[in-house]
Amino acid sequence: MASLYILQSEKTGQYYVGSTNDLDRRLAEHMRGQTPSTRKRGPWKLVHREEFATLLEAGGEKPKLSDGNPRD
């Protein structure tokens, strides 16, 4: 199962839209500062998640959601 997720920075209020096959692992990476695109803007809170059958489907939704949010 693949996940599409949206994080919001508690520091800046900006959003990050991502997709992954392992949401728990990916969230832990964001929280530990191991993701270059989110490293300097944390801590983060999960504000939305959706499940998809494949990562391709989840990734296809990212542009639709990103259009209304600040980009990285």
Coordinates of N, CA and C in Angstrom, one line a residue:
M1 N 0.8 -1.2 0.0 CA 0.0 0.0 0.0 C 0.9 1.2 0.0
A2 N 0.5 2.2 -0.8 CA 1.3 3.5 -0.9 C 0.5 4.6 -0.2
S3 N 1.2 5.6 0.3 CA 0.6 6.7 0.9 C 1.0 8.0 0.3
L4 N 0.1 8.9 0.2 CA 0.3 10.3 -0.2 C 0.1 11.0 1.2
Y5 N 1.0 11.9 1.5 CA 0.9 12.6 2.8 C 1.3 14.1 2.7
I6 N 0.7 14.9 3.6 CA 1.0 16.3 3.7 C 1.5 16.6 5.1
L7 N 2.7 17.2 5.2 CA 3.2 17.7 6.4 C 3.1 19.2 6.5
Q8 N 2.9 19.7 7.7 CA 3.0 21.2 7.9 C 4.1 21.5 8.9
S9 N 5.0 22.4 8.5 CA 6.0 22.8 9.4 C 5.5 23.6 10.6
E10 N 5.8 23.2 11.8 CA 5.4 23.9 12.9 C 6.3 25.2 13.1
K11 N 7.4 25.3 12.4 CA 8.3 26.4 12.4 C 7.9 27.5 11.5
T12 N 7.5 27.1 10.2 CA 7.3 28.1 9.2 C 5.8 28.1 8.7
G13 N 5.1 27.1 9.0 CA 3.7 27.0 8.5 C 3.6 26.4 7.1
Q14 N 4.8 26.2 6.4 CA 4.8 25.7 5.0 C 4.4 24.3 5.0
Y15 N 4.0 23.8 3.8 CA 3.5 22.5 3.6 C 4.5 21.7 2.8
Y16 N 4.6 20.4 3.0 CA 5.4 19.5 2.2 C 4.5 18.3 1.8
V17 N 4.4 18.0 0.5 CA 3.6 16.9 0.0 C 4.5 15.8 -0.5
G18 N 4.3 14.6 0.0 CA 5.2 13.5 -0.4 C 4.4 12.2 -0.6
S19 N 5.1 11.2 -1.1 CA 4.4 9.9 -1.3 C 5.5 8.9 -1.0
T20 N 5.0 7.7 -0.4 CA 6.0 6.7 0.0 C 5.2 5.3 0.1
N21 N 6.0 4.3 0.1 CA 5.5 2.9 0.3 C 5.6 2.6 1.8
D22 N 6.3 3.4 2.6 CA 6.4 3.1 4.1 C 6.3 4.4 4.8
L23 N 5.1 4.8 5.2 CA 4.8 6.1 5.8 C 5.5 6.2 7.1
D24 N 5.5 5.2 8.0 CA 6.1 5.3 9.3 C 7.6 5.6 9.1
R25 N 8.3 4.9 8.3 CA 9.7 5.2 8.1 C 10.0 6.6 7.5
R26 N 9.2 7.0 6.5 CA 9.4 8.3 5.9 C 9.1 9.4 6.9
L27 N 8.1 9.3 7.7 CA 7.8 10.3 8.7 C 9.0 10.4 9.7
A28 N 9.5 9.3 10.1 CA 10.6 9.3 11.0 C 11.8 10.0 10.4
E29 N 12.1 9.8 9.1 CA 13.2 10.5 8.4 C 13.0 12.0 8.5
H30 N 11.7 12.4 8.2 CA 11.5 13.9 8.2 C 11.7 14.4 9.6
M31 N 11.2 13.7 10.7 CA 11.4 14.2 12.0 C 12.8 14.2 12.5
R32 N 13.6 13.3 12.0 CA 15.1 13.3 12.4 C 15.9 14.2 11.5
G33 N 15.3 14.9 10.6 CA 16.1 15.8 9.7 C 16.9 15.1 8.7
Q34 N 16.5 13.9 8.3 CA 17.3 13.1 7.3 C 16.8 13.4 5.9
T35 N 15.9 14.3 5.6 CA 15.4 14.6 4.3 C 15.8 16.0 3.9
P36 N 16.7 16.1 3.0 CA 17.2 17.5 2.6 C 16.2 18.5 2.4
S37 N 15.1 18.2 1.7 CA 14.1 19.2 1.4 C 13.3 19.7 2.6
T38 N 13.3 19.0 3.7 CA 12.5 19.4 4.9 C 13.4 19.7 6.1
R39 N 14.7 19.4 5.9 CA 15.6 19.4 7.1 C 15.6 20.7 7.9
K40 N 15.6 21.8 7.3 CA 15.7 23.1 8.1 C 14.4 23.7 8.5
R41 N 13.3 23.1 8.2 CA 12.0 23.7 8.5 C 11.2 23.0 9.5
G42 N 11.7 21.9 10.1 CA 10.9 21.2 11.1 C 10.9 21.8 12.4
P43 N 10.2 21.3 13.4 CA 9.5 20.0 13.4 C 8.2 20.1 12.5
W44 N 7.8 18.9 12.1 CA 6.6 18.7 11.2 C 5.5 18.0 11.9
K45 N 4.3 18.3 11.4 CA 3.1 17.5 11.9 C 2.4 17.0 10.6
L46 N 1.9 15.8 10.7 CA 1.1 15.2 9.6 C -0.3 15.8 9.6
V47 N -0.7 16.4 8.5 CA -2.0 17.0 8.5 C -2.9 16.3 7.5
H48 N -2.4 15.4 6.7 CA -3.3 14.7 5.8 C -2.5 13.4 5.3
R49 N -3.3 12.4 5.0 CA -2.8 11.2 4.4 C -3.9 10.5 3.6
E50 N -3.5 9.9 2.5 CA -4.4 9.1 1.7 C -3.7 7.8 1.3
E51 N -4.4 6.7 1.2 CA -3.8 5.4 0.8 C -4.2 5.1 -0.7
F52 N -3.2 4.6 -1.4 CA -3.4 4.2 -2.8 C -2.9 2.8 -3.0
A53 N -3.3 2.1 -4.0 CA -2.8 0.8 -4.3 C -1.4 0.8 -4.7
T54 N -0.9 1.8 -5.4 CA 0.4 1.8 -5.9 C 1.1 3.2 -5.7
L55 N 2.4 3.2 -5.6 CA 3.1 4.5 -5.5 C 2.9 5.4 -6.7
L56 N 2.7 4.8 -7.9 CA 2.5 5.6 -9.1 C 1.2 6.4 -8.9
E57 N 0.1 5.8 -8.4 CA -1.1 6.4 -8.2 C -1.0 7.6 -7.1
A58 N -0.3 7.3 -6.0 CA -0.1 8.3 -5.0 C 0.7 9.5 -5.5
G59 N 1.7 9.2 -6.2 CA 2.6 10.3 -6.8 C 1.8 11.1 -7.8
G60 N 0.9 10.5 -8.5 CA 0.1 11.2 -9.5 C -0.8 12.3 -8.9
E61 N -1.1 12.1 -7.6 CA -2.0 13.1 -6.9 C -1.2 14.3 -6.4
K62 N 0.1 14.2 -6.3 CA 0.9 15.2 -5.7 C 0.8 16.6 -6.4
P63 N 0.8 16.6 -7.7 CA 0.7 18.0 -8.3 C -0.6 18.6 -8.1
K64 N -1.7 17.8 -8.0 CA -3.0 18.4 -7.7 C -3.1 19.1 -6.3
L65 N -2.4 18.4 -5.3 CA -2.4 19.0 -4.0 C -1.4 20.1 -3.8
S66 N -0.3 20.0 -4.5 CA 0.8 21.0 -4.3 C 0.4 22.3 -4.9
D67 N -0.5 22.4 -5.8 CA -0.8 23.7 -6.5 C -1.3 24.8 -5.5
G68 N -2.0 24.3 -4.5 CA -2.5 25.3 -3.5 C -1.6 25.6 -2.3
N69 N -0.4 24.9 -2.2 CA 0.4 25.0 -1.1 C 1.8 25.6 -1.5
P70 N 2.5 26.2 -0.5 CA 3.9 26.6 -0.8 C 4.7 25.4 -1.2
R71 N 5.6 25.6 -2.2 CA 6.4 24.5 -2.6 C 7.8 24.6 -2.0
D72 N 8.4 23.4 -2.0 CA 9.8 23.3 -1.5 C 10.8 23.9 -2.5

